[in-house]
Amino acid sequence: SAVISQKPSRDICQRGTSLTIQCQVDSQVTMMFWYRQQPGQSLTLIATANQGSEATYESGFVIDKFPISRPNLTFSTLTVSNLSPEDSSIYLCSVEWSANTGELFFGEGSRLTVL
Amino acid sequence: AQSVAQPEDQVNVAEGNPLTVKCTYSVSGNPYLFWYVQYPNRGLQFLLKYITGDNLVKGSYGFEAEFNKSQTSFHLKKPSALVSDSALYFCAVRDMMRLTGGGNKLTFGTGTQLKVEL
């Protein structure tokens, strides 16, 4: 299994600012995923981040709002830009440990509150 | 498109009694099915998965799940619930036919809050 570290674990931000969330994995992985979990709701995939290429965004999510970096096989960042209270959520990083199993491992999440 | 349904927002069980958390799915191909658990203020922890083979799969903490292709279900079960099992449980599906390329996302259900009481 993979050990996934996310920073920050929680933050409170002002409207209009941006927050960058870091995800560090203890092993090299090909695919990394960013999910959003809004209060009381399920997880929604924001984008898939592969090293060396642009992230692939799901419907309803755009690069200007959620820019993603994937500089190497163990690290990724998600930025949530121009924050509004509606962005208050838990943001989760996950990795695919084995392409043959389809199983994902998740970080502890980053809880964002926008005032 | 793939989807997952968890028909119960909350399940209440007395400690020591068996528990079942329901999940049904829809995919165009054969499914990879998963159960994850989320404790308060924590990320998701993997419980178990079904890929192929025996329809009854066993996972962490004494949980098991039964894959039923005809009913497109993958219900989570435990013979004897513990208070410490109280958490939010998510069922998820990936379409095996789309595991590579651009369609390999994991789709989650809405979650079921399990409450085990003394």
PDB file of C-alpha atoms in Angstrom:
ATOM      1  CA  SER A   1       0.000   0.000   0.000  1.00  0.00           C
ATOM      2  CA  ALA A   2       0.965   3.649  -0.314  1.00  0.00           C
ATOM      3  CA  VAL A   3       1.409   6.252   2.395  1.00  0.00           C
ATOM      4  CA  ILE A   4      -0.077   9.555   1.314  1.00  0.00           C
ATOM      5  CA  SER A   5       0.556  12.820   3.129  1.00  0.00           C
ATOM      6  CA  GLN A   6      -1.542  15.913   2.530  1.00  0.00           C
ATOM      7  CA  LYS A   7      -0.824  19.460   3.625  1.00  0.00           C
ATOM      8  CA  PRO A   8      -2.461  21.429   5.069  1.00  0.00           C
ATOM      9  CA  SER A   9      -4.814  19.170   6.994  1.00  0.00           C
ATOM     10  CA  ARG A  10      -7.149  22.120   7.442  1.00  0.00           C
ATOM     11  CA  ASP A  11      -7.215  25.813   6.693  1.00  0.00           C
ATOM     12  CA  ILE A  12      -9.503  28.794   6.951  1.00  0.00           C
ATOM     13  CA  CYS A  13      -9.250  31.229   4.065  1.00  0.00           C
ATOM     14  CA  GLN A  14     -10.774  34.523   3.069  1.00  0.00           C
ATOM     15  CA  ARG A  15     -12.994  34.936   0.061  1.00  0.00           C
ATOM     16  CA  GLY A  16     -11.075  35.753  -3.112  1.00  0.00           C
ATOM     17  CA  THR A  17      -7.787  34.202  -2.030  1.00  0.00           C
ATOM     18  CA  SER A  18      -6.306  30.883  -3.140  1.00  0.00           C
ATOM     19  CA  LEU A  19      -5.188  27.763  -1.337  1.00  0.00           C
ATOM     20  CA  THR A  20      -2.665  25.217  -2.561  1.00  0.00           C
ATOM     21  CA  ILE A  21      -2.876  21.689  -1.232  1.00  0.00           C
ATOM     22  CA  GLN A  22       0.123  19.396  -1.438  1.00  0.00           C
ATOM     23  CA  CYS A  23       0.050  15.634  -1.805  1.00  0.00           C
ATOM     24  CA  GLN A  24       3.177  13.555  -1.204  1.00  0.00           C
ATOM     25  CA  VAL A  25       3.339   9.802  -1.791  1.00  0.00           C
ATOM     26  CA  ASP A  26       6.017   7.533  -0.385  1.00  0.00           C
ATOM     27  CA  SER A  27       6.347   5.607  -3.649  1.00  0.00           C
ATOM     28  CA  GLN A  28       6.279   6.412  -7.337  1.00  0.00           C
ATOM     29  CA  VAL A  29       2.792   6.178  -8.775  1.00  0.00           C
ATOM     30  CA  THR A  30       1.530   6.803 -12.272  1.00  0.00           C
ATOM     31  CA  MET A  31      -1.912   8.154 -11.598  1.00  0.00           C
ATOM     32  CA  MET A  32      -3.028  10.582  -8.927  1.00  0.00           C
ATOM     33  CA  PHE A  33      -6.551  11.797  -8.411  1.00  0.00           C
ATOM     34  CA  TRP A  34      -8.050  14.795  -6.665  1.00  0.00           C
ATOM     35  CA  TYR A  35     -11.514  14.475  -5.112  1.00  0.00           C
ATOM     36  CA  ARG A  36     -13.812  16.941  -3.412  1.00  0.00           C
ATOM     37  CA  GLN A  37     -16.148  16.000  -0.586  1.00  0.00           C
ATOM     38  CA  GLN A  38     -18.638  18.758   0.144  1.00  0.00           C
ATOM     39  CA  PRO A  39     -20.288  18.813   3.571  1.00  0.00           C
ATOM     40  CA  GLY A  40     -22.635  15.871   3.970  1.00  0.00           C
ATOM     41  CA  GLN A  41     -22.052  14.686   0.433  1.00  0.00           C
ATOM     42  CA  SER A  42     -20.187  12.006  -1.453  1.00  0.00           C
ATOM     43  CA  LEU A  43     -16.862  12.278  -3.194  1.00  0.00           C
ATOM     44  CA  THR A  44     -16.642  13.911  -6.587  1.00  0.00           C
ATOM     45  CA  LEU A  45     -13.631  13.509  -8.850  1.00  0.00           C
ATOM     46  CA  ILE A  46     -12.104  16.851  -9.777  1.00  0.00           C
ATOM     47  CA  ALA A  47      -9.280  15.712 -12.040  1.00  0.00           C
ATOM     48  CA  THR A  48      -6.744  13.040 -12.842  1.00  0.00           C
ATOM     49  CA  ALA A  49      -3.086  14.058 -12.717  1.00  0.00           C
ATOM     50  CA  ASN A  50      -0.458  12.158 -14.671  1.00  0.00           C
ATOM     51  CA  GLN A  51       3.181  13.085 -14.512  1.00  0.00           C
ATOM     52  CA  GLY A  52       4.403  14.909 -17.585  1.00  0.00           C
ATOM     53  CA  SER A  53       1.021  15.852 -19.002  1.00  0.00           C
ATOM     54  CA  GLU A  54      -1.843  18.215 -18.380  1.00  0.00           C
ATOM     55  CA  ALA A  55      -4.383  17.114 -15.816  1.00  0.00           C
ATOM     56  CA  THR A  56      -7.666  15.737 -17.094  1.00  0.00           C
ATOM     57  CA  TYR A  57     -10.644  17.542 -15.580  1.00  0.00           C
ATOM     58  CA  GLU A  58     -14.096  16.149 -14.982  1.00  0.00           C
ATOM     59  CA  SER A  59     -17.233  17.881 -16.125  1.00  0.00           C
ATOM     60  CA  GLY A  60     -17.899  20.955 -14.041  1.00  0.00           C
ATOM     61  CA  PHE A  61     -14.275  21.532 -13.066  1.00  0.00           C
ATOM     62  CA  VAL A  62     -11.903  23.821 -14.971  1.00  0.00           C
ATOM     63  CA  ILE A  63      -8.195  24.432 -14.882  1.00  0.00           C
ATOM     64  CA  ASP A  64      -8.518  28.137 -14.105  1.00  0.00           C
ATOM     65  CA  LYS A  65     -10.350  27.355 -10.876  1.00  0.00           C
ATOM     66  CA  PHE A  66      -8.464  24.178  -9.940  1.00  0.00           C
ATOM     67  CA  PRO A  67      -4.941  24.290 -11.389  1.00  0.00           C
ATOM     68  CA  ILE A  68      -2.985  21.108 -10.749  1.00  0.00           C
ATOM     69  CA  SER A  69       0.711  20.390 -10.906  1.00  0.00           C
ATOM     70  CA  ARG A  70       2.354  16.987 -11.162  1.00  0.00           C
ATOM     71  CA  PRO A  71       6.101  17.612 -11.343  1.00  0.00           C
ATOM     72  CA  ASN A  72       7.168  14.048 -10.569  1.00  0.00           C
ATOM     73  CA  LEU A  73       5.865  10.592  -9.736  1.00  0.00           C
ATOM     74  CA  THR A  74       5.538  11.190  -5.985  1.00  0.00           C
ATOM     75  CA  PHE A  75       4.052  14.676  -5.706  1.00  0.00           C
ATOM     76  CA  SER A  76       1.103  16.766  -6.820  1.00  0.00           C
ATOM     77  CA  THR A  77      -0.553  20.018  -5.868  1.00  0.00           C
ATOM     78  CA  LEU A  78      -4.125  21.227  -6.229  1.00  0.00           C
ATOM     79  CA  THR A  79      -4.846  24.935  -6.040  1.00  0.00           C
ATOM     80  CA  VAL A  80      -8.343  26.191  -5.382  1.00  0.00           C
ATOM     81  CA  SER A  81      -8.448  29.714  -6.796  1.00  0.00           C
ATOM     82  CA  ASN A  82     -10.613  32.751  -6.176  1.00  0.00           C
ATOM     83  CA  LEU A  83     -12.201  31.145  -3.153  1.00  0.00           C
ATOM     84  CA  SER A  84     -15.861  31.484  -2.277  1.00  0.00           C
ATOM     85  CA  PRO A  85     -17.818  29.929   0.604  1.00  0.00           C
ATOM     86  CA  GLU A  86     -19.094  27.294  -1.838  1.00  0.00           C
ATOM     87  CA  ASP A  87     -15.538  25.943  -2.054  1.00  0.00           C
ATOM     88  CA  SER A  88     -15.662  24.912   1.595  1.00  0.00           C
ATOM     89  CA  SER A  89     -15.053  21.172   1.374  1.00  0.00           C
ATOM     90  CA  ILE A  90     -12.659  18.398   2.123  1.00  0.00           C
ATOM     91  CA  TYR A  91     -10.190  17.880  -0.704  1.00  0.00           C
ATOM     92  CA  LEU A  92      -8.711  14.421  -0.991  1.00  0.00           C
ATOM     93  CA  CYS A  93      -5.695  13.191  -2.876  1.00  0.00           C
ATOM     94  CA  SER A  94      -5.669   9.568  -3.976  1.00  0.00           C
ATOM     95  CA  VAL A  95      -3.348   7.280  -5.877  1.00  0.00           C
ATOM     96  CA  GLU A  96      -3.761   4.151  -7.889  1.00  0.00           C
ATOM     97  CA  TRP A  97      -1.373   1.647  -6.394  1.00  0.00           C
ATOM     98  CA  SER A  98      -1.877  -1.037  -8.996  1.00  0.00           C
ATOM     99  CA  ALA A  99      -3.499  -0.570 -12.363  1.00  0.00           C
ATOM    100  CA  ASN A 100      -4.523  -4.202 -12.360  1.00  0.00           C
ATOM    101  CA  THR A 101      -6.718  -3.906  -9.283  1.00  0.00           C
ATOM    102  CA  GLY A 102      -8.227  -0.479  -9.754  1.00  0.00           C
ATOM    103  CA  GLU A 103      -7.880   0.116  -6.021  1.00  0.00           C
ATOM    104  CA  LEU A 104      -7.240   3.638  -4.784  1.00  0.00           C
ATOM    105  CA  PHE A 105      -5.550   4.796  -1.600  1.00  0.00           C
ATOM    106  CA  PHE A 106      -6.487   8.126  -0.072  1.00  0.00           C
ATOM    107  CA  GLY A 107      -4.774  10.802   1.898  1.00  0.00           C
ATOM    108  CA  GLU A 108      -6.283  12.132   5.109  1.00  0.00           C
ATOM    109  CA  GLY A 109      -7.819  15.055   3.292  1.00  0.00           C
ATOM    110  CA  SER A 110      -7.531  18.821   3.551  1.00  0.00           C
ATOM    111  CA  ARG A 111     -10.498  20.554   5.135  1.00  0.00           C
ATOM    112  CA  LEU A 112     -11.024  24.016   3.681  1.00  0.00           C
ATOM    113  CA  THR A 113     -13.319  26.616   5.193  1.00  0.00           C
ATOM    114  CA  VAL A 114     -13.888  29.826   3.266  1.00  0.00           C
ATOM    115  CA  LEU A 115     -15.206  32.826   5.150  1.00  0.00           C
TER     116      LEU A 115
ATOM    117  CA  ALA B   1     -22.081   5.975 -17.456  1.00  0.00           C
ATOM    118  CA  GLN B   2     -21.354   4.144 -14.249  1.00  0.00           C
ATOM    119  CA  SER B   3     -23.241   4.794 -11.026  1.00  0.00           C
ATOM    120  CA  VAL B   4     -23.622   3.556  -7.480  1.00  0.00           C
ATOM    121  CA  ALA B   5     -26.670   3.710  -5.237  1.00  0.00           C
ATOM    122  CA  GLN B   6     -26.683   3.458  -1.471  1.00  0.00           C
ATOM    123  CA  PRO B   7     -30.378   3.584  -0.612  1.00  0.00           C
ATOM    124  CA  GLU B   8     -29.960   4.154   3.124  1.00  0.00           C
ATOM    125  CA  ASP B   9     -28.569   7.403   4.511  1.00  0.00           C
ATOM    126  CA  GLN B  10     -28.245   5.828   7.935  1.00  0.00           C
ATOM    127  CA  VAL B  11     -28.276   2.347   9.426  1.00  0.00           C
ATOM    128  CA  ASN B  12     -28.706   1.787  13.154  1.00  0.00           C
ATOM    129  CA  VAL B  13     -27.642  -1.497  14.725  1.00  0.00           C
ATOM    130  CA  ALA B  14     -27.243  -2.759  18.264  1.00  0.00           C
ATOM    131  CA  GLU B  15     -23.792  -3.958  19.201  1.00  0.00           C
ATOM    132  CA  GLY B  16     -23.446  -7.695  18.698  1.00  0.00           C
ATOM    133  CA  ASN B  17     -26.136  -7.828  16.023  1.00  0.00           C
ATOM    134  CA  PRO B  18     -25.378  -8.455  12.354  1.00  0.00           C
ATOM    135  CA  LEU B  19     -25.217  -5.447  10.079  1.00  0.00           C
ATOM    136  CA  THR B  20     -25.855  -4.911   6.383  1.00  0.00           C
ATOM    137  CA  VAL B  21     -25.119  -1.781   4.379  1.00  0.00           C
ATOM    138  CA  LYS B  22     -26.683  -1.900   0.939  1.00  0.00           C
ATOM    139  CA  CYS B  23     -25.147  -0.995  -2.400  1.00  0.00           C
ATOM    140  CA  THR B  24     -26.270  -1.440  -5.993  1.00  0.00           C
ATOM    141  CA  TYR B  25     -24.316  -0.448  -9.075  1.00  0.00           C
ATOM    142  CA  SER B  26     -24.563   0.146 -12.783  1.00  0.00           C
ATOM    143  CA  VAL B  27     -21.724  -0.202 -15.288  1.00  0.00           C
ATOM    144  CA  SER B  28     -21.552  -0.996 -18.974  1.00  0.00           C
ATOM    145  CA  GLY B  29     -18.870  -3.648 -18.547  1.00  0.00           C
ATOM    146  CA  ASN B  30     -17.767  -5.831 -15.651  1.00  0.00           C
ATOM    147  CA  PRO B  31     -17.327  -3.987 -12.370  1.00  0.00           C
ATOM    148  CA  TYR B  32     -14.546  -3.521  -9.916  1.00  0.00           C
ATOM    149  CA  LEU B  33     -16.383  -2.927  -6.622  1.00  0.00           C
ATOM    150  CA  PHE B  34     -15.050  -1.398  -3.429  1.00  0.00           C
ATOM    151  CA  TRP B  35     -16.069  -0.476   0.063  1.00  0.00           C
ATOM    152  CA  TYR B  36     -14.366   2.363   1.906  1.00  0.00           C
ATOM    153  CA  VAL B  37     -14.910   3.633   5.435  1.00  0.00           C
ATOM    154  CA  GLN B  38     -14.472   7.184   6.674  1.00  0.00           C
ATOM    155  CA  TYR B  39     -14.119   7.929  10.357  1.00  0.00           C
ATOM    156  CA  PRO B  40     -14.786  11.489  11.579  1.00  0.00           C
ATOM    157  CA  ASN B  41     -12.215  13.995  10.330  1.00  0.00           C
ATOM    158  CA  ARG B  42     -10.272  11.308   8.508  1.00  0.00           C
ATOM    159  CA  GLY B  43      -9.647  10.287   4.924  1.00  0.00           C
ATOM    160  CA  LEU B  44     -11.067   7.172   3.330  1.00  0.00           C
ATOM    161  CA  GLN B  45      -9.783   3.767   4.344  1.00  0.00           C
ATOM    162  CA  PHE B  46     -10.049   0.771   2.051  1.00  0.00           C
ATOM    163  CA  LEU B  47     -12.148  -2.095   3.434  1.00  0.00           C
ATOM    164  CA  LEU B  48     -12.465  -4.631   0.668  1.00  0.00           C
ATOM    165  CA  LYS B  49     -12.835  -5.137  -3.061  1.00  0.00           C
ATOM    166  CA  TYR B  50     -14.326  -7.456  -5.619  1.00  0.00           C
ATOM    167  CA  ILE B  51     -12.555  -7.913  -8.932  1.00  0.00           C
ATOM    168  CA  THR B  52     -13.252 -11.460  -9.994  1.00  0.00           C
ATOM    169  CA  GLY B  53     -13.603 -14.929  -8.528  1.00  0.00           C
ATOM    170  CA  ASP B  54     -15.451 -15.833  -5.368  1.00  0.00           C
ATOM    171  CA  ASN B  55     -18.570 -13.740  -4.923  1.00  0.00           C
ATOM    172  CA  LEU B  56     -18.006 -13.447  -1.187  1.00  0.00           C
ATOM    173  CA  VAL B  57     -15.045 -11.266  -0.369  1.00  0.00           C
ATOM    174  CA  LYS B  58     -13.589 -10.707   3.066  1.00  0.00           C
ATOM    175  CA  GLY B  59     -11.929  -7.522   4.156  1.00  0.00           C
ATOM    176  CA  SER B  60     -10.608  -5.568   7.087  1.00  0.00           C
ATOM    177  CA  TYR B  61     -12.117  -5.485  10.590  1.00  0.00           C
ATOM    178  CA  GLY B  62     -14.283  -8.561  10.011  1.00  0.00           C
ATOM    179  CA  PHE B  63     -16.296  -7.051   7.179  1.00  0.00           C
ATOM    180  CA  GLU B  64     -17.357  -8.990   4.126  1.00  0.00           C
ATOM    181  CA  ALA B  65     -19.371  -8.259   1.008  1.00  0.00           C
ATOM    182  CA  GLU B  66     -21.248 -10.389  -1.457  1.00  0.00           C
ATOM    183  CA  PHE B  67     -21.202  -9.685  -5.169  1.00  0.00           C
ATOM    184  CA  ASN B  68     -24.517 -10.528  -6.813  1.00  0.00           C
ATOM    185  CA  LYS B  69     -24.356 -10.040 -10.566  1.00  0.00           C
ATOM    186  CA  SER B  70     -28.029 -10.730 -11.250  1.00  0.00           C
ATOM    187  CA  GLN B  71     -29.130  -8.135  -8.709  1.00  0.00           C
ATOM    188  CA  THR B  72     -26.177  -5.817  -9.457  1.00  0.00           C
ATOM    189  CA  SER B  73     -25.562  -5.548  -5.735  1.00  0.00           C
ATOM    190  CA  PHE B  74     -22.548  -5.527  -3.456  1.00  0.00           C
ATOM    191  CA  HIS B  75     -23.881  -5.327   0.100  1.00  0.00           C
ATOM    192  CA  LEU B  76     -21.472  -4.904   3.000  1.00  0.00           C
ATOM    193  CA  LYS B  77     -21.981  -7.206   5.969  1.00  0.00           C
ATOM    194  CA  LYS B  78     -20.572  -8.038   9.364  1.00  0.00           C
ATOM    195  CA  PRO B  79     -21.831 -10.862  11.593  1.00  0.00           C
ATOM    196  CA  SER B  80     -21.451  -8.950  14.858  1.00  0.00           C
ATOM    197  CA  ALA B  81     -21.308  -5.164  14.954  1.00  0.00           C
ATOM    198  CA  LEU B  82     -19.085  -3.165  17.293  1.00  0.00           C
ATOM    199  CA  VAL B  83     -19.578   0.379  18.543  1.00  0.00           C
ATOM    200  CA  SER B  84     -16.212   1.171  16.945  1.00  0.00           C
ATOM    201  CA  ASP B  85     -17.683   0.308  13.527  1.00  0.00           C
ATOM    202  CA  SER B  86     -19.717   3.510  13.666  1.00  0.00           C
ATOM    203  CA  ALA B  87     -18.574   5.529  10.663  1.00  0.00           C
ATOM    204  CA  LEU B  88     -19.510   6.625   7.155  1.00  0.00           C
ATOM    205  CA  TYR B  89     -19.334   3.847   4.571  1.00  0.00           C
ATOM    206  CA  PHE B  90     -18.941   4.389   0.855  1.00  0.00           C
ATOM    207  CA  CYS B  91     -19.496   1.900  -1.935  1.00  0.00           C
ATOM    208  CA  ALA B  92     -17.624   2.581  -5.175  1.00  0.00           C
ATOM    209  CA  VAL B  93     -17.350   1.129  -8.667  1.00  0.00           C
ATOM    210  CA  ARG B  94     -14.907   1.229 -11.561  1.00  0.00           C
ATOM    211  CA  ASP B  95     -15.694  -0.154 -14.976  1.00  0.00           C
ATOM    212  CA  MET B  96     -13.138  -2.857 -15.853  1.00  0.00           C
ATOM    213  CA  MET B  97     -13.533  -2.175 -19.525  1.00  0.00           C
ATOM    214  CA  ARG B  98     -12.435   1.399 -18.970  1.00  0.00           C
ATOM    215  CA  LEU B  99      -9.656   0.798 -16.484  1.00  0.00           C
ATOM    216  CA  THR B 100      -7.060   2.296 -18.779  1.00  0.00           C
ATOM    217  CA  GLY B 101      -7.192   5.406 -20.836  1.00  0.00           C
ATOM    218  CA  GLY B 102      -9.496   8.220 -19.994  1.00  0.00           C
ATOM    219  CA  GLY B 103     -12.403   6.451 -18.362  1.00  0.00           C
ATOM    220  CA  ASN B 104     -10.930   4.854 -15.295  1.00  0.00           C
ATOM    221  CA  LYS B 105     -12.453   6.940 -12.563  1.00  0.00           C
ATOM    222  CA  LEU B 106     -13.864   5.568  -9.338  1.00  0.00           C
ATOM    223  CA  THR B 107     -17.516   6.510  -8.824  1.00  0.00           C
ATOM    224  CA  PHE B 108     -18.764   6.715  -5.252  1.00  0.00           C
ATOM    225  CA  GLY B 109     -22.166   6.261  -3.735  1.00  0.00           C
ATOM    226  CA  THR B 110     -23.621   8.909  -1.465  1.00  0.00           C
ATOM    227  CA  GLY B 111     -22.492   7.120   1.675  1.00  0.00           C
ATOM    228  CA  THR B 112     -24.307   5.388   4.534  1.00  0.00           C
ATOM    229  CA  GLN B 113     -23.810   6.471   8.112  1.00  0.00           C
ATOM    230  CA  LEU B 114     -23.571   3.406  10.325  1.00  0.00           C
ATOM    231  CA  LYS B 115     -24.415   3.884  13.978  1.00  0.00           C
ATOM    232  CA  VAL B 116     -23.803   1.003  16.349  1.00  0.00           C
ATOM    233  CA  GLU B 117     -25.251   1.437  19.823  1.00  0.00           C
ATOM    234  CA  LEU B 118     -24.785  -0.446  23.051  1.00  0.00           C
TER     235      LEU B 118
END
